[in-house]
Amino acid sequence: TIEISCKVREKISKSIKIANKTPYEIFYRVETDLTDTISGAPNFSVKANSVYEYVIKCRPLLGKTYFGKIIFHNDSNKTYLWYTISLK
């Protein structure tokens, strides 16, 4: 679980490290159910044998705890990386 704390209407950024240990570049498509509170690039690629820092920007509109997910889909081989998010 990725835990993020911030104040209402405060903008903060959080990075998620995505590693690629393969000898080829991997392309990801991003999906989240927290589109009203977080944003980030809809697509990105990770070069061979490297690490990419995917940055999400958070800005909660209400003073509550948000729970959701962010999924990085690798459509070329039908795999994905799944993270749960807790935004307080």
Short mmCIF file of N, CA and C in Angstrom, two decimals:
data_model
loop_
_atom_site.label_atom_id
_atom_site.label_comp_id
_atom_site.label_asym_id
_atom_site.label_seq_id
_atom_site.Cartn_x
_atom_site.Cartn_y
_atom_site.Cartn_z
N THR A 1 0.84 -1.19 0.00
CA THR A 1 0.00 0.00 0.00
C THR A 1 0.88 1.24 0.00
N ILE A 2 0.51 2.17 -0.85
CA ILE A 2 1.18 3.47 -0.89
C ILE A 2 0.36 4.41 -0.02
N GLU A 3 0.98 4.93 1.04
CA GLU A 3 0.29 5.83 1.95
C GLU A 3 0.76 7.26 1.73
N ILE A 4 -0.21 8.16 1.56
CA ILE A 4 0.09 9.57 1.29
C ILE A 4 -0.71 10.41 2.27
N SER A 5 -0.05 11.36 2.90
CA SER A 5 -0.73 12.28 3.82
C SER A 5 -0.56 13.71 3.33
N CYS A 6 -1.65 14.45 3.30
CA CYS A 6 -1.58 15.87 2.95
C CYS A 6 -2.83 16.57 3.44
N LYS A 7 -2.81 17.89 3.39
CA LYS A 7 -3.93 18.70 3.82
C LYS A 7 -4.92 18.87 2.67
N VAL A 8 -6.14 19.23 3.02
CA VAL A 8 -7.18 19.47 2.02
C VAL A 8 -6.73 20.56 1.06
N ARG A 9 -6.88 20.32 -0.23
CA ARG A 9 -6.54 21.23 -1.33
C ARG A 9 -5.04 21.54 -1.44
N GLU A 10 -4.22 20.84 -0.68
CA GLU A 10 -2.77 20.98 -0.79
C GLU A 10 -2.28 20.08 -1.93
N LYS A 11 -1.41 20.60 -2.77
CA LYS A 11 -0.85 19.81 -3.87
C LYS A 11 0.49 19.22 -3.44
N ILE A 12 0.60 17.90 -3.54
CA ILE A 12 1.88 17.25 -3.26
C ILE A 12 2.14 16.21 -4.35
N SER A 13 3.38 15.79 -4.46
CA SER A 13 3.77 14.77 -5.42
C SER A 13 4.35 13.58 -4.70
N LYS A 14 4.13 12.42 -5.26
CA LYS A 14 4.66 11.16 -4.73
C LYS A 14 5.16 10.35 -5.92
N SER A 15 6.35 9.77 -5.80
CA SER A 15 6.86 8.96 -6.90
C SER A 15 6.82 7.48 -6.57
N ILE A 16 6.59 6.70 -7.59
CA ILE A 16 6.57 5.24 -7.50
C ILE A 16 7.65 4.72 -8.43
N LYS A 17 8.58 3.94 -7.90
CA LYS A 17 9.67 3.41 -8.72
C LYS A 17 9.22 2.14 -9.43
N ILE A 18 9.37 2.15 -10.75
CA ILE A 18 9.00 1.01 -11.59
C ILE A 18 10.29 0.48 -12.21
N ALA A 19 10.68 -0.72 -11.84
CA ALA A 19 11.93 -1.31 -12.34
C ALA A 19 11.67 -2.18 -13.56
N ASN A 20 12.62 -2.15 -14.48
CA ASN A 20 12.59 -3.01 -15.67
C ASN A 20 13.91 -3.77 -15.70
N LYS A 21 13.86 -5.04 -15.39
CA LYS A 21 15.07 -5.87 -15.37
C LYS A 21 15.22 -6.70 -16.64
N THR A 22 14.48 -6.33 -17.66
CA THR A 22 14.53 -7.07 -18.93
C THR A 22 15.47 -6.36 -19.92
N PRO A 23 15.87 -7.04 -20.99
CA PRO A 23 16.75 -6.42 -21.99
C PRO A 23 15.99 -5.60 -23.04
N TYR A 24 14.71 -5.34 -22.82
CA TYR A 24 13.93 -4.56 -23.79
C TYR A 24 13.09 -3.51 -23.07
N GLU A 25 12.68 -2.48 -23.78
CA GLU A 25 11.87 -1.40 -23.23
C GLU A 25 10.44 -1.89 -22.99
N ILE A 26 9.85 -1.44 -21.89
CA ILE A 26 8.47 -1.82 -21.57
C ILE A 26 7.61 -0.56 -21.57
N PHE A 27 6.44 -0.66 -22.21
CA PHE A 27 5.47 0.44 -22.27
C PHE A 27 4.32 0.12 -21.33
N TYR A 28 3.92 1.11 -20.54
CA TYR A 28 2.82 0.94 -19.58
C TYR A 28 1.69 1.91 -19.86
N ARG A 29 0.48 1.45 -19.61
CA ARG A 29 -0.73 2.26 -19.63
C ARG A 29 -1.23 2.32 -18.19
N VAL A 30 -1.62 3.51 -17.72
CA VAL A 30 -1.96 3.71 -16.31
C VAL A 30 -3.47 3.81 -16.14
N GLU A 31 -3.96 3.16 -15.08
CA GLU A 31 -5.38 3.21 -14.73
C GLU A 31 -5.50 3.43 -13.23
N THR A 32 -6.43 4.30 -12.81
CA THR A 32 -6.70 4.51 -11.39
C THR A 32 -8.18 4.81 -11.19
N ASP A 33 -8.66 4.51 -10.00
CA ASP A 33 -10.04 4.86 -9.65
C ASP A 33 -10.10 6.10 -8.77
N LEU A 34 -8.97 6.77 -8.60
CA LEU A 34 -8.90 7.99 -7.80
C LEU A 34 -8.68 9.22 -8.68
N THR A 35 -9.33 9.27 -9.82
CA THR A 35 -9.10 10.36 -10.78
C THR A 35 -9.50 11.73 -10.25
N ASP A 36 -10.35 11.78 -9.22
CA ASP A 36 -10.75 13.08 -8.66
C ASP A 36 -9.74 13.62 -7.66
N THR A 37 -8.75 12.80 -7.24
CA THR A 37 -7.78 13.26 -6.25
C THR A 37 -6.32 13.10 -6.67
N ILE A 38 -6.01 12.19 -7.59
CA ILE A 38 -4.63 12.04 -8.06
C ILE A 38 -4.58 12.12 -9.58
N SER A 39 -3.41 12.50 -10.08
CA SER A 39 -3.21 12.55 -11.53
C SER A 39 -1.77 12.19 -11.84
N GLY A 40 -1.55 11.84 -13.08
CA GLY A 40 -0.22 11.48 -13.55
C GLY A 40 -0.28 11.18 -15.03
N ALA A 41 0.85 10.86 -15.61
CA ALA A 41 0.91 10.56 -17.04
C ALA A 41 0.06 9.32 -17.33
N PRO A 42 -0.72 9.34 -18.42
CA PRO A 42 -1.55 8.18 -18.75
C PRO A 42 -0.75 7.01 -19.33
N ASN A 43 0.43 7.29 -19.85
CA ASN A 43 1.30 6.27 -20.44
C ASN A 43 2.75 6.64 -20.18
N PHE A 44 3.62 5.65 -20.13
CA PHE A 44 5.06 5.89 -20.02
C PHE A 44 5.79 4.62 -20.41
N SER A 45 7.10 4.75 -20.59
CA SER A 45 7.92 3.57 -20.90
C SER A 45 9.13 3.54 -19.97
N VAL A 46 9.61 2.32 -19.75
CA VAL A 46 10.79 2.12 -18.91
C VAL A 46 11.84 1.46 -19.79
N LYS A 47 12.98 2.10 -19.92
CA LYS A 47 14.06 1.56 -20.76
C LYS A 47 14.60 0.26 -20.17
N ALA A 48 15.25 -0.50 -21.00
CA ALA A 48 15.81 -1.79 -20.60
C ALA A 48 16.78 -1.63 -19.43
N ASN A 49 16.68 -2.54 -18.49
CA ASN A 49 17.58 -2.58 -17.32
C ASN A 49 17.69 -1.24 -16.60
N SER A 50 16.57 -0.60 -16.36
CA SER A 50 16.58 0.69 -15.67
C SER A 50 15.37 0.82 -14.76
N VAL A 51 15.30 1.94 -14.05
CA VAL A 51 14.19 2.24 -13.14
C VAL A 51 13.58 3.57 -13.55
N TYR A 52 12.26 3.62 -13.57
CA TYR A 52 11.53 4.84 -13.91
C TYR A 52 10.77 5.31 -12.67
N GLU A 53 10.78 6.60 -12.43
CA GLU A 53 10.02 7.15 -11.31
C GLU A 53 8.73 7.77 -11.85
N TYR A 54 7.62 7.07 -11.62
CA TYR A 54 6.32 7.57 -12.03
C TYR A 54 5.82 8.51 -10.95
N VAL A 55 5.49 9.74 -11.33
CA VAL A 55 5.07 10.76 -10.36
C VAL A 55 3.56 10.93 -10.40
N ILE A 56 2.96 10.80 -9.22
CA ILE A 56 1.54 11.11 -9.11
C ILE A 56 1.41 12.41 -8.32
N LYS A 57 0.47 13.23 -8.74
CA LYS A 57 0.19 14.49 -8.06
C LYS A 57 -1.13 14.33 -7.33
N CYS A 58 -1.13 14.71 -6.07
CA CYS A 58 -2.31 14.54 -5.21
C CYS A 58 -2.87 15.90 -4.82
N ARG A 59 -4.18 15.97 -4.78
CA ARG A 59 -4.86 17.17 -4.30
C ARG A 59 -6.27 16.78 -3.85
N PRO A 60 -6.39 16.34 -2.59
CA PRO A 60 -7.71 15.95 -2.10
C PRO A 60 -8.62 17.17 -1.92
N LEU A 61 -9.88 17.01 -2.28
CA LEU A 61 -10.83 18.11 -2.18
C LEU A 61 -11.60 18.12 -0.87
N LEU A 62 -11.64 16.97 -0.19
CA LEU A 62 -12.35 16.87 1.08
C LEU A 62 -11.43 16.32 2.14
N GLY A 63 -11.71 16.64 3.40
CA GLY A 63 -10.91 16.15 4.51
C GLY A 63 -11.35 14.77 4.94
N LYS A 64 -11.02 13.77 4.16
CA LYS A 64 -11.37 12.39 4.50
C LYS A 64 -10.26 11.48 3.99
N THR A 65 -10.37 10.20 4.25
CA THR A 65 -9.40 9.24 3.75
C THR A 65 -9.95 8.61 2.47
N TYR A 66 -9.14 8.66 1.43
CA TYR A 66 -9.49 8.06 0.15
C TYR A 66 -8.74 6.74 0.01
N PHE A 67 -9.42 5.71 -0.45
CA PHE A 67 -8.79 4.43 -0.74
C PHE A 67 -9.03 4.09 -2.20
N GLY A 68 -8.03 3.58 -2.87
CA GLY A 68 -8.19 3.22 -4.27
C GLY A 68 -7.01 2.41 -4.76
N LYS A 69 -6.87 2.41 -6.07
CA LYS A 69 -5.79 1.62 -6.68
C LYS A 69 -5.19 2.37 -7.85
N ILE A 70 -3.96 1.98 -8.20
CA ILE A 70 -3.33 2.44 -9.43
C ILE A 70 -2.73 1.19 -10.07
N ILE A 71 -3.00 1.03 -11.35
CA ILE A 71 -2.56 -0.16 -12.08
C ILE A 71 -1.73 0.28 -13.27
N PHE A 72 -0.58 -0.36 -13.46
CA PHE A 72 0.29 -0.12 -14.61
C PHE A 72 0.19 -1.34 -15.51
N HIS A 73 -0.50 -1.18 -16.65
CA HIS A 73 -0.74 -2.29 -17.58
C HIS A 73 0.37 -2.37 -18.62
N ASN A 74 0.95 -3.55 -18.79
CA ASN A 74 1.88 -3.83 -19.87
C ASN A 74 1.08 -4.63 -20.89
N ASP A 75 0.50 -3.95 -21.88
CA ASP A 75 -0.39 -4.60 -22.83
C ASP A 75 0.32 -5.57 -23.78
N SER A 76 1.62 -5.42 -23.96
CA SER A 76 2.33 -6.30 -24.90
C SER A 76 2.39 -7.74 -24.42
N ASN A 77 2.49 -7.94 -23.11
CA ASN A 77 2.50 -9.32 -22.62
C ASN A 77 1.38 -9.59 -21.60
N LYS A 78 0.41 -8.70 -21.54
CA LYS A 78 -0.79 -8.86 -20.70
C LYS A 78 -0.48 -9.02 -19.21
N THR A 79 0.52 -8.28 -18.72
CA THR A 79 0.82 -8.29 -17.29
C THR A 79 0.54 -6.90 -16.72
N TYR A 80 0.60 -6.78 -15.42
CA TYR A 80 0.36 -5.48 -14.79
C TYR A 80 1.02 -5.42 -13.42
N LEU A 81 1.20 -4.20 -12.93
CA LEU A 81 1.64 -3.92 -11.56
C LEU A 81 0.47 -3.23 -10.88
N TRP A 82 0.11 -3.67 -9.70
CA TRP A 82 -1.07 -3.17 -8.99
C TRP A 82 -0.64 -2.66 -7.62
N TYR A 83 -1.05 -1.44 -7.29
CA TYR A 83 -0.78 -0.85 -5.97
C TYR A 83 -2.09 -0.32 -5.40
N THR A 84 -2.27 -0.49 -4.10
CA THR A 84 -3.38 0.18 -3.43
C THR A 84 -2.86 1.50 -2.89
N ILE A 85 -3.75 2.48 -2.80
CA ILE A 85 -3.37 3.81 -2.35
C ILE A 85 -4.30 4.24 -1.21
N SER A 86 -3.71 4.79 -0.17
CA SER A 86 -4.44 5.39 0.94
C SER A 86 -4.02 6.85 1.01
N LEU A 87 -4.95 7.74 0.77
CA LEU A 87 -4.67 9.18 0.77
C LEU A 87 -5.43 9.79 1.93
N LYS A 88 -4.68 10.31 2.92
CA LYS A 88 -5.29 10.86 4.14
C LYS A 88 -5.14 12.36 4.17
#
